[in-house]
């Protein structure tokens, strides 16, 4: 018995040792990644006539990223995606320019390279520096890091501190800029026009799902009451706004030794320097006193000599934009041809791009639309097929169109189509030039999502607001008042849809991620469709049985709901693991297209995915 227990103990110890060794290896790998990201022996080399072309005044493009993460999400771009963006710009001839280059361009008439990029990273996040540094080094790109000096005082670990900013400058790949003293919101109303007043960034983040477009940034207007009447005098407004600029000047001077030359006024696109003439004049005075340049507009990337150096514009690429999305936006901003990225050239040969731009990377096809228009590709050698099966994971954002055509003629005057447009599944058929809707399904209903009434949503908004005010109250007395209001609100009855109230239909956000798995079975005069493994429609009658080609289409779905990047009118349709085969019932059916990885490539990719997931788990949980 003792021997058996000893063997058990030995096995247990061996497993424990193996587990510890694996953990140590992963930790060492993470440390290596961190050191590699921060340690550099390279120096930024300014552009020369050898690596940049000069051919008249072509202005410059300015891009501003919110932040960078290792993997990324819908708000912060991943390291890999950022590299793809900047690498593509490098390959078509872009070089980065500095703040001094911009000053010389406007003040001295100095020429810029015909493909000039002014690169910005906003908000001063620590992870931005870690995950973008190596990319800047590899591409010999220089960027400006923007910060809020209020963060220095709070010593928030998510944000870079002055000593780190000084070290970044020493690498030669960074310059400094500022978003202003603080990020704060005034004159805020929720979507039900409830007045919320002033909100800190933390308060704003908690309440954001219930907010509308009615709000302002701290230095852009008078502080007003619920009726829009100023709560402060002109003198008090001037003192409040001046305080922010004076504190900004003091903190930067003491912490890094100077005030950055570059400023971005939050928020943009007001047509002046504020939402009120007197407020605008106050901001203009301080901006021109403290800074040498200001980005006053957002949405478009192209700056020319005929604009003011205090009224520059920047584009804020979103984290979910694929590379061709960025290139498409720049192409139409500068009104010049650009070469789009293609990815896997072997798989590209299978398709003919008729509109927009197509990239194939791994198992994924990305079809980028033209602005306010569509993207369209045709599967070559597919014109003779009538009965087909297809499966695909559609990953474009919810706001937009992703469409598959079967049995289509060359002019698309005859076809059967399956599409998801703004989160609704459609089946349509076109014969003799007339298109008819055969089937329509709201995918929220398909998921079993319960209907919410407007009164229920309004109550939920008001509860979240009161919970936030309790959490961030600046005194025990105020917290107590909000607690009592919260109790009363929870007891209120909200009329449901079943009781006759109007259903709340949320506006789709341009940033809302989409992912649906479609399986389609077309045979004779019937089609069946499954969405996410669940039957959407079975044996739907279709009339046209002529053979035809397969097309994919994507299209912009409208501006949608967004508090930023309002000018984005390009859409990325994303088709992952697309498989199209004959549907003859034979044991072996012809495969028209299969984007899935095969053999050793699939195995290696899966191993890489598991390793990345393991690394990410340790980064999040250590």
Coordinates of C-alpha atoms in Angstrom, one line a residue:
X1 CA 0.0 0.0 0.0
X2 CA 2.9 2.4 0.9
X3 CA 4.5 1.7 -2.5
X4 CA 1.2 2.4 -4.3
X5 CA 0.9 5.7 -2.4
X6 CA 4.5 6.6 -3.2
X7 CA 3.9 6.0 -7.0
X8 CA 0.8 8.2 -6.8
X9 CA 2.8 10.9 -5.1
X10 CA 5.6 10.7 -7.6
X11 CA 3.2 11.0 -10.5
X12 CA 1.5 13.9 -8.9
X13 CA 4.8 15.7 -8.3
X14 CA 5.9 15.0 -11.9
X15 CA 2.7 16.6 -13.2
X16 CA 3.2 19.5 -10.9
X17 CA 6.7 20.0 -12.1
X18 CA 5.7 19.8 -15.7
X19 CA 2.9 22.4 -15.1
X20 CA 5.4 24.7 -13.3
X21 CA 7.9 24.4 -16.1
X22 CA 5.2 25.3 -18.7
X23 CA 4.2 28.3 -16.7
X24 CA 7.8 29.5 -16.4
X25 CA 8.2 29.1 -20.1
X26 CA 5.1 31.1 -20.8
X27 CA 6.1 33.8 -18.3
X28 CA 9.6 34.0 -19.9
X29 CA 8.0 34.3 -23.3
X30 CA 5.8 37.2 -22.1
X31 CA 8.8 38.9 -20.6
X32 CA 10.7 38.4 -23.8
X33 CA 7.8 40.0 -25.8
X34 CA 7.8 43.0 -23.4
X35 CA 11.6 43.5 -23.5
X36 CA 11.6 43.1 -27.3
X37 CA 8.8 45.7 -27.6
X38 CA 10.6 48.3 -25.4
X39 CA 14.3 47.8 -26.1
X40 CA 15.7 49.2 -29.3
X41 CA 19.1 49.8 -30.8
X42 CA 17.6 51.6 -33.9
X43 CA 17.2 55.3 -34.6
X44 CA 14.6 57.0 -36.7
X45 CA 16.1 58.1 -40.0
X46 CA 14.4 61.1 -41.6
X47 CA 13.2 60.7 -45.2
X48 CA 15.6 61.8 -48.0
X49 CA 15.1 62.3 -51.7
X50 CA 16.3 58.7 -52.2
X51 CA 13.4 57.2 -50.3
X52 CA 10.7 59.8 -51.0
X53 CA 9.3 61.4 -54.2
X54 CA 8.7 65.1 -54.6
X55 CA 6.4 66.1 -57.4
X56 CA 4.5 69.3 -56.6
X57 CA 2.3 70.1 -53.6
X58 CA 0.3 66.9 -52.7
X59 CA -0.3 67.9 -49.0
X60 CA -0.2 65.2 -46.3
X61 CA -2.4 62.5 -44.8
X62 CA -2.9 62.4 -41.1
X63 CA -4.1 59.3 -39.2
X64 CA -4.9 59.1 -35.5
X65 CA -5.3 55.7 -33.7
X66 CA -7.1 55.5 -30.4
X67 CA -4.8 52.9 -29.0
X68 CA -3.1 49.6 -29.6
X69 CA -3.5 46.2 -27.8
X70 CA -1.7 42.9 -28.5
X71 CA -4.8 41.3 -30.0
X72 CA -7.2 44.2 -30.3
X73 CA -10.9 44.6 -30.0
X74 CA -13.6 46.8 -31.6
X75 CA -12.1 50.0 -30.1
X76 CA -8.3 49.4 -29.8
X77 CA -6.5 48.1 -32.8
X78 CA -4.4 44.9 -32.5
X79 CA -0.7 44.9 -33.1
X80 CA -1.0 42.7 -36.2
X81 CA -3.7 44.8 -37.8
X82 CA -1.8 48.0 -37.1
X83 CA 1.3 46.5 -38.8
X84 CA -0.8 45.6 -41.8
X85 CA -2.1 49.1 -42.1
X86 CA 1.3 50.8 -41.8
X87 CA 3.1 48.2 -43.9
X88 CA 0.7 48.7 -46.7
X89 CA 1.3 52.5 -46.6
X90 CA 5.0 51.9 -46.5
X91 CA 4.9 49.7 -49.6
X92 CA 3.0 52.2 -51.7
X93 CA 5.6 54.9 -50.9
X94 CA 4.4 56.7 -47.8
X95 CA 7.0 58.2 -45.4
X96 CA 6.2 59.8 -42.1
X97 CA 6.7 63.5 -41.5
X98 CA 7.4 65.3 -38.2
X99 CA 5.7 68.2 -36.5
X100 CA 8.6 70.4 -37.7
X101 CA 7.9 69.3 -41.3
X102 CA 4.3 70.4 -40.9
X103 CA 5.4 73.7 -39.4
X104 CA 7.8 74.3 -42.3
X105 CA 5.1 73.3 -44.8
X106 CA 2.7 76.0 -43.6
X107 CA 5.1 78.7 -42.3
X108 CA 8.0 78.5 -44.8
X109 CA 6.4 76.9 -47.9
X110 CA 8.7 73.9 -47.6
X111 CA 7.9 71.0 -49.9
X112 CA 6.7 67.7 -48.5
X113 CA 7.1 64.2 -50.2
X114 CA 4.2 63.4 -52.5
X115 CA 3.2 60.6 -50.1
X116 CA 3.5 62.1 -46.6
X117 CA 1.9 60.6 -43.5
X118 CA 1.6 62.4 -40.2
X119 CA 0.9 59.6 -37.7
X120 CA -0.8 60.1 -34.3
X121 CA -1.7 57.9 -31.3
X122 CA -4.2 59.4 -29.0
X123 CA -4.9 59.1 -25.3
X124 CA -1.3 58.2 -24.1
X125 CA -2.0 54.5 -23.3
X126 CA 1.0 52.5 -22.1
X127 CA 0.0 49.5 -24.2
X128 CA 0.1 51.7 -27.3
X129 CA 3.8 52.4 -26.7
X130 CA 4.6 48.7 -26.0
X131 CA 2.8 47.3 -29.1
X132 CA 3.5 50.0 -31.6
X133 CA 7.2 50.6 -30.9
X134 CA 8.6 47.6 -32.8
X135 CA 6.4 48.5 -35.8
X136 CA 7.7 52.0 -36.0
X137 CA 11.2 50.7 -35.8
X138 CA 10.7 48.1 -38.5
X139 CA 9.1 50.6 -40.9
X140 CA 11.2 53.6 -39.9
X141 CA 8.1 55.6 -39.0
X142 CA 7.8 58.4 -36.5
X143 CA 4.6 59.2 -34.6
X144 CA 3.2 61.7 -32.1
X145 CA 1.9 60.4 -28.7
X146 CA -0.9 62.4 -27.3
X147 CA -1.5 62.5 -23.5
X148 CA -3.9 64.0 -20.9
X149 CA -1.7 65.6 -18.2
X150 CA -4.5 65.0 -15.6
X151 CA -3.5 61.3 -15.9
X152 CA 0.0 62.2 -14.6
X153 CA -1.5 63.4 -11.3
X154 CA -3.7 60.3 -10.9
X155 CA -0.9 57.9 -11.8
X156 CA -3.3 55.7 -13.7
X157 CA -1.3 52.5 -14.6
X158 CA -3.0 52.3 -18.0
X159 CA -1.4 55.5 -19.1
X160 CA 2.2 56.7 -19.8
X161 CA 3.8 58.8 -17.1
X162 CA 6.3 61.7 -17.7
X163 CA 9.4 59.6 -17.2
X164 CA 8.2 57.1 -19.8
X165 CA 7.4 59.9 -22.3
X166 CA 10.9 61.2 -22.0
X167 CA 12.3 57.7 -22.6
X168 CA 10.0 57.4 -25.7
X169 CA 11.4 60.6 -27.1
X170 CA 14.9 59.3 -26.6
X171 CA 14.2 56.4 -28.9
X172 CA 13.8 59.0 -31.7
X173 CA 10.6 57.4 -33.0
X174 CA 8.2 59.6 -31.0
X175 CA 7.2 63.2 -30.5
X176 CA 4.8 64.6 -27.9
X177 CA 1.3 66.1 -28.3
X178 CA -1.7 66.6 -26.1
X179 CA -5.4 66.0 -26.1
X180 CA -5.9 68.7 -23.5
X181 CA -5.7 68.7 -19.8
X182 CA -8.6 66.2 -19.2
X183 CA -11.3 64.2 -20.8
X184 CA -14.6 65.2 -19.3
X185 CA -18.2 65.8 -20.6
X186 CA -20.7 68.6 -20.0
X187 CA -24.3 69.2 -20.9
X188 CA -25.0 65.5 -21.2
X189 CA -28.5 64.1 -21.9
X190 CA -29.4 60.5 -22.3
X191 CA -31.4 59.3 -25.3
X192 CA -34.7 60.0 -23.5
X193 CA -33.6 63.6 -23.0
X194 CA -32.9 63.2 -19.3
X195 CA -30.4 65.8 -18.2
X196 CA -27.3 64.3 -16.6
X197 CA -25.1 67.4 -16.5
X198 CA -21.3 66.8 -16.1
X199 CA -19.8 63.4 -16.4
X200 CA -16.3 62.1 -15.7
X201 CA -14.8 59.5 -18.2
X202 CA -15.7 56.7 -15.8
X203 CA -19.2 57.9 -15.4
X204 CA -19.6 58.4 -19.1
X205 CA -18.3 54.9 -19.8
X206 CA -20.9 53.3 -17.5
X207 CA -23.8 55.3 -18.9
X208 CA -22.6 55.3 -22.6
X209 CA -25.0 52.5 -23.7
X210 CA -27.9 54.8 -22.9
X211 CA -26.6 58.1 -24.3
X212 CA -27.5 59.9 -27.4
X213 CA -25.6 62.5 -29.4
X214 CA -26.5 65.4 -27.1
X215 CA -23.4 66.1 -25.0
X216 CA -20.3 68.2 -25.2
X217 CA -16.7 68.2 -24.1
X218 CA -15.5 70.2 -21.2
X219 CA -14.0 73.3 -22.9
X220 CA -16.4 73.5 -25.9
X221 CA -19.4 75.3 -24.3
X222 CA -20.9 77.0 -21.3
X223 CA -22.0 74.6 -18.6
X224 CA -25.8 74.7 -19.1
X225 CA -28.9 73.5 -17.3
X226 CA -31.5 71.1 -18.7
X227 CA -33.1 74.0 -20.6
X228 CA -29.9 75.0 -22.3
X229 CA -29.4 78.1 -20.2
X230 CA -25.9 78.8 -19.0
X231 CA -25.3 78.0 -15.4
X232 CA -22.1 80.2 -15.3
X233 CA -21.4 83.8 -16.2
X234 CA -19.1 84.8 -19.1
X235 CA -16.3 85.6 -16.6
X236 CA -16.7 82.2 -14.9
X237 CA -16.6 80.4 -18.2
X238 CA -13.4 82.2 -19.1
X239 CA -11.9 81.3 -15.7
X240 CA -12.9 77.6 -16.0
X241 CA -11.5 77.2 -19.5
X242 CA -8.4 79.2 -18.7
X243 CA -7.8 77.0 -15.7
X244 CA -7.5 73.9 -17.8
X245 CA -5.0 75.4 -20.2
X246 CA -3.0 77.0 -17.3
X247 CA -2.8 73.7 -15.4
X248 CA -1.9 71.8 -18.6
X249 CA 1.0 74.3 -19.2
X250 CA 2.2 74.0 -15.6
X251 CA 2.1 70.1 -15.5
X252 CA 3.9 69.6 -18.8
X253 CA 6.5 72.2 -18.0
X254 CA 7.3 70.6 -14.7
X255 CA 7.1 67.0 -15.8
X256 CA 8.7 66.9 -19.3
X257 CA 10.2 70.4 -19.4
X258 CA 8.0 71.9 -22.1
X259 CA 4.5 72.2 -23.5
X260 CA 4.0 70.0 -26.6
X261 CA 3.6 71.9 -29.9
X262 CA 0.7 69.9 -31.1
X263 CA -2.9 69.9 -29.8
X264 CA -6.1 68.2 -30.6
X265 CA -9.2 70.1 -29.6
X266 CA -11.9 67.8 -28.2
X267 CA -14.3 67.6 -29.8
X268 CA -13.9 68.2 -33.5
X269 CA -15.9 69.5 -36.4
X270 CA -17.6 72.5 -34.8
X271 CA -16.5 74.9 -37.6
X272 CA -14.6 77.0 -35.0
X273 CA -13.0 76.4 -31.6
X274 CA -16.2 75.8 -29.7
X275 CA -20.0 75.6 -29.8
X276 CA -20.4 79.2 -28.8
X277 CA -18.7 82.3 -30.2
X278 CA -17.4 83.5 -26.8
X279 CA -16.2 80.0 -25.8
X280 CA -14.6 79.6 -29.3
X281 CA -12.7 82.9 -28.8
X282 CA -11.4 81.8 -25.4
X283 CA -10.2 78.5 -26.8
X284 CA -8.6 80.2 -29.8
X285 CA -6.7 82.5 -27.6
X286 CA -5.2 79.7 -25.5
X287 CA -4.6 77.4 -28.5
X288 CA -2.6 80.0 -30.4
X289 CA -0.8 81.1 -27.2
X290 CA 0.4 77.6 -26.2
X291 CA 0.6 75.5 -29.3
X292 CA 2.0 75.7 -32.8
X293 CA -0.6 73.5 -34.5
X294 CA -4.1 72.2 -33.8
X295 CA -6.2 69.4 -35.2
X296 CA -9.7 70.9 -35.3
X297 CA -11.4 68.5 -37.6
X298 CA -11.9 64.7 -37.8
X299 CA -13.3 62.3 -40.4
X300 CA -11.0 63.1 -43.4
X301 CA -7.3 62.6 -43.6
X302 CA -6.1 65.0 -46.2
X303 CA -4.5 68.4 -45.3
X304 CA -3.5 71.0 -47.9
X305 CA -1.6 74.3 -47.7
X306 CA -4.8 76.3 -48.1
X307 CA -6.1 75.2 -44.7
X308 CA -4.9 76.8 -41.4
X309 CA -2.3 75.1 -39.3
X310 CA -4.8 75.6 -36.4
X311 CA -7.6 73.9 -38.4
X312 CA -6.0 70.6 -39.4
X313 CA -7.9 67.4 -40.0
X314 CA -7.2 63.7 -39.1
X315 CA -8.8 60.4 -39.8
X316 CA -9.3 58.0 -37.0
X317 CA -9.0 54.4 -38.4
X318 CA -11.2 52.0 -36.5
X319 CA -9.8 48.9 -34.9
X320 CA -12.0 46.7 -37.1
X321 CA -10.9 48.3 -40.4
X322 CA -9.1 45.9 -42.7
X323 CA -6.2 47.4 -44.7
X324 CA -8.2 48.0 -47.9
X325 CA -10.8 49.9 -45.9
X326 CA -8.1 52.3 -44.8
X327 CA -6.6 52.5 -48.3
X328 CA -10.1 53.1 -49.8
X329 CA -10.7 56.0 -47.5
X330 CA -7.3 57.6 -48.2
X331 CA -7.8 57.0 -52.0
X332 CA -11.0 59.0 -52.1
X333 CA -9.7 61.7 -49.6
X334 CA -6.7 62.5 -51.8
X335 CA -8.4 61.7 -55.1
X336 CA -5.4 59.6 -56.3
X337 CA -5.1 56.0 -57.3
X338 CA -3.7 53.6 -54.7
X339 CA -2.7 50.0 -55.0
X340 CA -4.9 47.7 -52.8
X341 CA -3.5 44.7 -51.0
X342 CA -4.5 41.3 -52.3
X343 CA -3.2 38.7 -49.9
X344 CA -3.3 35.1 -51.2
X345 CA -2.7 35.4 -54.9
X346 CA -3.6 31.8 -55.7
X347 CA -7.0 32.1 -54.1
X348 CA -7.4 35.5 -55.8
X349 CA -7.2 33.8 -59.2
X350 CA -10.5 32.1 -58.5
X351 CA -12.3 35.4 -58.3
X352 CA -12.8 38.4 -60.5
X353 CA -13.2 41.7 -58.6
X354 CA -15.7 43.9 -60.4
X355 CA -16.1 46.6 -57.8
X356 CA -14.2 47.6 -54.6
X357 CA -11.2 45.7 -53.4
X358 CA -10.7 42.1 -52.4
X359 CA -8.1 40.7 -50.0
X360 CA -7.8 37.0 -49.1
X361 CA -5.8 36.2 -45.9
X362 CA -5.8 32.6 -44.7
X363 CA -9.4 31.4 -44.6
X364 CA -10.9 34.8 -44.8
X365 CA -12.1 36.9 -47.8
X366 CA -12.5 40.6 -47.2
X367 CA -14.5 42.5 -49.8
X368 CA -14.2 46.2 -49.2
X369 CA -16.9 48.4 -50.8
X370 CA -16.5 51.7 -52.6
X371 CA -17.6 54.8 -50.6
X372 CA -21.4 54.9 -50.4
X373 CA -21.4 52.1 -52.8
X374 CA -20.7 48.4 -53.0
X375 CA -18.0 45.8 -53.6
X376 CA -18.7 42.9 -56.0
X377 CA -16.7 39.8 -57.0
X378 CA -17.6 36.9 -59.3
X379 CA -16.5 33.3 -58.8
X380 CA -14.9 32.3 -62.1
X381 CA -16.1 29.1 -63.8
X382 CA -19.3 29.0 -61.8
X383 CA -21.8 30.0 -64.6
X384 CA -22.9 26.4 -65.4
X385 CA -24.2 25.4 -61.9
X386 CA -27.8 25.4 -60.9
X387 CA -27.9 23.4 -57.6
X388 CA -25.4 24.4 -55.0
X389 CA -24.5 24.1 -51.3
X390 CA -22.6 26.8 -49.5
X391 CA -21.4 27.5 -45.9
X392 CA -19.7 30.6 -44.6
X393 CA -19.0 32.5 -41.4
X394 CA -20.0 36.1 -42.1
X395 CA -18.0 38.5 -39.9
X396 CA -18.6 42.0 -41.2
X397 CA -20.1 44.5 -38.8
X398 CA -23.8 44.4 -38.3
X399 CA -24.4 47.7 -40.0
X400 CA -23.9 46.9 -43.7
X401 CA -24.7 44.4 -46.4
X402 CA -23.1 41.0 -47.0
X403 CA -24.7 39.1 -49.9
X404 CA -24.3 35.8 -51.9
X405 CA -25.8 35.4 -55.4
X406 CA -26.6 32.1 -56.9
X407 CA -27.8 31.4 -60.5
X408 CA -26.9 34.9 -61.5
X409 CA -26.5 36.2 -65.1
X410 CA -23.7 38.5 -66.1
X411 CA -25.7 41.7 -65.7
X412 CA -27.4 40.6 -62.4
X413 CA -30.8 40.9 -64.0
X414 CA -31.5 37.4 -62.9
X415 CA -30.4 35.8 -59.7
X416 CA -31.3 34.2 -56.3
X417 CA -29.7 36.0 -53.4
X418 CA -29.2 35.4 -49.6
X419 CA -28.1 38.4 -47.7
X420 CA -27.7 39.9 -44.2
X421 CA -28.3 43.6 -44.3
X422 CA -28.3 45.6 -41.0
X423 CA -28.8 42.4 -39.0
X424 CA -31.7 41.1 -41.0
X425 CA -31.6 38.0 -43.2
X426 CA -33.2 38.4 -46.7
X427 CA -33.8 35.9 -49.5
X428 CA -34.7 37.7 -52.8
X429 CA -35.2 36.6 -56.4
X430 CA -34.8 38.6 -59.5
X431 CA -36.3 37.6 -62.8
X432 CA -36.9 39.7 -66.0
X433 CA -35.3 42.6 -64.2
X434 CA -37.8 42.6 -61.3
X435 CA -36.6 41.7 -57.8
X436 CA -38.9 40.2 -55.2
X437 CA -38.4 39.5 -51.5
X438 CA -39.1 35.8 -50.7
X439 CA -38.2 35.8 -47.0
X440 CA -37.1 38.1 -44.3
X441 CA -35.9 37.3 -40.7
X442 CA -34.8 39.6 -37.9
X443 CA -31.7 37.8 -36.6
X444 CA -32.3 39.1 -33.0
X445 CA -35.7 37.3 -33.1
X446 CA -33.9 34.2 -34.6
X447 CA -31.6 34.3 -31.5
X448 CA -34.7 34.4 -29.2
X449 CA -33.9 37.9 -28.0
X450 CA -36.9 39.1 -26.0
X451 CA -38.6 42.3 -27.1
X452 CA -38.0 45.3 -24.9
X453 CA -40.4 48.1 -24.6
X454 CA -39.5 51.8 -24.7
X455 CA -40.6 52.3 -21.1
X456 CA -38.5 49.3 -20.0
X457 CA -35.4 50.6 -21.7
X458 CA -36.0 54.1 -20.3
X459 CA -36.3 52.6 -16.8
X460 CA -33.1 50.6 -17.4
X461 CA -31.3 53.8 -18.5
X462 CA -32.4 55.7 -15.4
X463 CA -31.4 52.9 -13.1
X464 CA -27.9 52.7 -14.6
X465 CA -27.6 56.5 -14.3
X466 CA -28.6 56.5 -10.6
X467 CA -26.3 53.5 -9.9
X468 CA -23.4 55.5 -11.5
X469 CA -24.2 58.6 -9.4
X470 CA -24.2 56.5 -6.2
X471 CA -20.8 55.0 -7.1
X472 CA -19.1 58.3 -8.0
X473 CA -20.9 60.7 -5.6
X474 CA -18.5 63.2 -4.1
X475 CA -20.1 63.1 -0.7
X476 CA -22.0 60.6 1.5
X477 CA -25.0 63.0 1.6
X478 CA -25.3 63.0 -2.2
X479 CA -24.8 59.2 -2.4
X480 CA -27.7 58.8 0.1
X481 CA -30.0 60.9 -2.0
X482 CA -29.2 58.9 -5.1
X483 CA -29.7 55.6 -3.2
X484 CA -33.2 56.7 -2.2
X485 CA -34.0 57.7 -5.8
X486 CA -32.7 54.3 -7.0
X487 CA -35.0 52.4 -4.6
X488 CA -38.0 54.3 -5.9
X489 CA -37.0 53.8 -9.5
X490 CA -36.6 50.0 -9.0
X491 CA -40.2 49.9 -7.7
X492 CA -41.6 51.7 -10.7
X493 CA -43.6 49.6 -13.1
X494 CA -42.6 49.8 -16.8
X495 CA -45.2 48.7 -19.4
X496 CA -44.1 45.8 -21.5
X497 CA -44.6 45.1 -25.2
X498 CA -47.1 42.4 -24.2
X499 CA -49.0 45.0 -22.3
X500 CA -49.2 47.3 -25.3
X501 CA -46.2 49.5 -25.1
X502 CA -44.1 50.3 -28.2
X503 CA -41.1 48.1 -28.8
X504 CA -37.7 49.7 -28.3
X505 CA -35.7 49.2 -31.6
X506 CA -32.1 50.3 -31.0
X507 CA -30.1 52.1 -33.7
X508 CA -27.4 49.9 -35.0
X509 CA -23.9 51.2 -34.1
X510 CA -21.4 51.4 -37.0
X511 CA -19.0 49.7 -34.6
X512 CA -21.2 46.7 -33.6
X513 CA -19.5 43.5 -34.4
X514 CA -21.3 40.9 -36.4
X515 CA -20.7 37.1 -36.7
X516 CA -23.1 34.6 -38.3
X517 CA -22.6 31.1 -39.7
X518 CA -24.8 30.5 -42.8
X519 CA -25.5 27.1 -44.4
X520 CA -27.4 27.2 -47.6
X521 CA -28.9 24.3 -49.6
X522 CA -30.3 25.1 -53.1
X523 CA -31.9 22.3 -55.0
X524 CA -34.3 22.6 -57.9
X525 CA -37.1 25.0 -56.9
X526 CA -36.3 25.0 -53.1
X527 CA -33.8 26.5 -50.8
X528 CA -33.1 25.9 -47.1
X529 CA -31.0 28.0 -44.8
X530 CA -29.5 27.5 -41.4
X531 CA -28.2 30.4 -39.3
X532 CA -25.8 29.5 -36.5
X533 CA -26.8 25.9 -36.7
X534 CA -30.5 26.7 -36.3
X535 CA -33.1 26.4 -39.1
X536 CA -34.1 29.8 -40.5
X537 CA -36.2 28.6 -43.4
X538 CA -36.8 25.1 -44.9
X539 CA -37.8 24.3 -48.5
X540 CA -38.6 27.9 -49.5
X541 CA -40.0 27.9 -53.0
X542 CA -38.0 29.7 -55.7
X543 CA -39.2 30.0 -59.3
X544 CA -36.1 30.4 -61.4
X545 CA -34.2 27.1 -62.1
X546 CA -31.7 28.4 -64.7
X547 CA -27.9 27.8 -64.1
X548 CA -25.9 30.9 -63.3
X549 CA -22.8 32.3 -61.6
X550 CA -21.9 32.9 -58.0
X551 CA -21.2 36.4 -56.8
X552 CA -20.4 38.0 -53.5
X553 CA -21.4 41.6 -52.7
X554 CA -20.9 44.0 -49.8
X555 CA -22.3 47.5 -49.4
X556 CA -22.3 50.4 -47.0
X557 CA -25.3 50.2 -44.7
X558 CA -25.7 53.9 -43.9
X559 CA -23.9 56.1 -41.3
X560 CA -25.7 54.4 -38.4
X561 CA -25.2 55.4 -34.8
X562 CA -21.8 56.7 -33.8
X563 CA -20.4 59.5 -31.7
X564 CA -17.2 59.4 -33.7
X565 CA -15.9 58.8 -37.3
X566 CA -19.2 60.1 -38.7
X567 CA -17.8 60.3 -42.3
X568 CA -17.0 56.6 -42.7
X569 CA -19.0 55.4 -45.7
X570 CA -16.9 52.3 -46.6
X571 CA -17.8 48.7 -45.5
X572 CA -15.8 45.5 -45.1
X573 CA -17.7 42.4 -45.8
X574 CA -15.9 39.4 -44.3
X575 CA -16.4 35.8 -45.5
X576 CA -14.6 33.2 -43.5
X577 CA -14.3 29.5 -44.3
X578 CA -16.3 29.9 -47.4
X579 CA -17.1 26.6 -49.1
X580 CA -19.2 26.3 -52.3
X581 CA -20.0 22.9 -53.8
X582 CA -22.4 21.2 -56.2
X583 CA -25.6 19.9 -54.6
X584 CA -26.2 16.8 -56.8
X585 CA -26.5 14.2 -54.0
X586 CA -23.6 12.3 -55.5
X587 CA -20.9 10.8 -53.3
X588 CA -18.3 13.1 -54.7
X589 CA -19.5 16.6 -55.6
X590 CA -17.4 19.2 -57.4
X591 CA -16.0 21.9 -55.1
X592 CA -16.2 25.3 -56.7
X593 CA -14.3 27.1 -53.9
X594 CA -13.0 26.3 -50.5
X595 CA -11.1 28.9 -48.4
X596 CA -10.4 26.6 -45.5
X597 CA -6.9 25.7 -44.5
X598 CA -5.9 22.2 -45.4
X599 CA -3.5 19.5 -44.1
X600 CA -0.4 20.6 -42.2
X601 CA -1.3 24.3 -42.7
X602 CA -4.5 23.8 -40.7
X603 CA -2.7 21.9 -38.0
X604 CA 0.1 24.6 -37.6
X605 CA -2.5 27.4 -37.6
X606 CA -4.5 25.6 -34.8
X607 CA -1.3 25.2 -32.7
X608 CA -0.5 28.9 -33.3
X609 CA -4.1 29.9 -32.2
X610 CA -3.8 27.8 -29.0
X611 CA -0.4 29.3 -28.2
X612 CA -1.7 32.8 -28.7
X613 CA -4.7 32.1 -26.5
X614 CA -2.4 30.8 -23.8
X615 CA -0.2 33.8 -23.9
X616 CA -3.2 36.1 -23.8
X617 CA -4.6 34.3 -20.8
X618 CA -1.4 34.8 -18.8
X619 CA -1.2 38.5 -19.9
X620 CA -4.7 39.1 -18.6
X621 CA -4.5 37.0 -15.4
X622 CA -1.0 37.4 -14.2

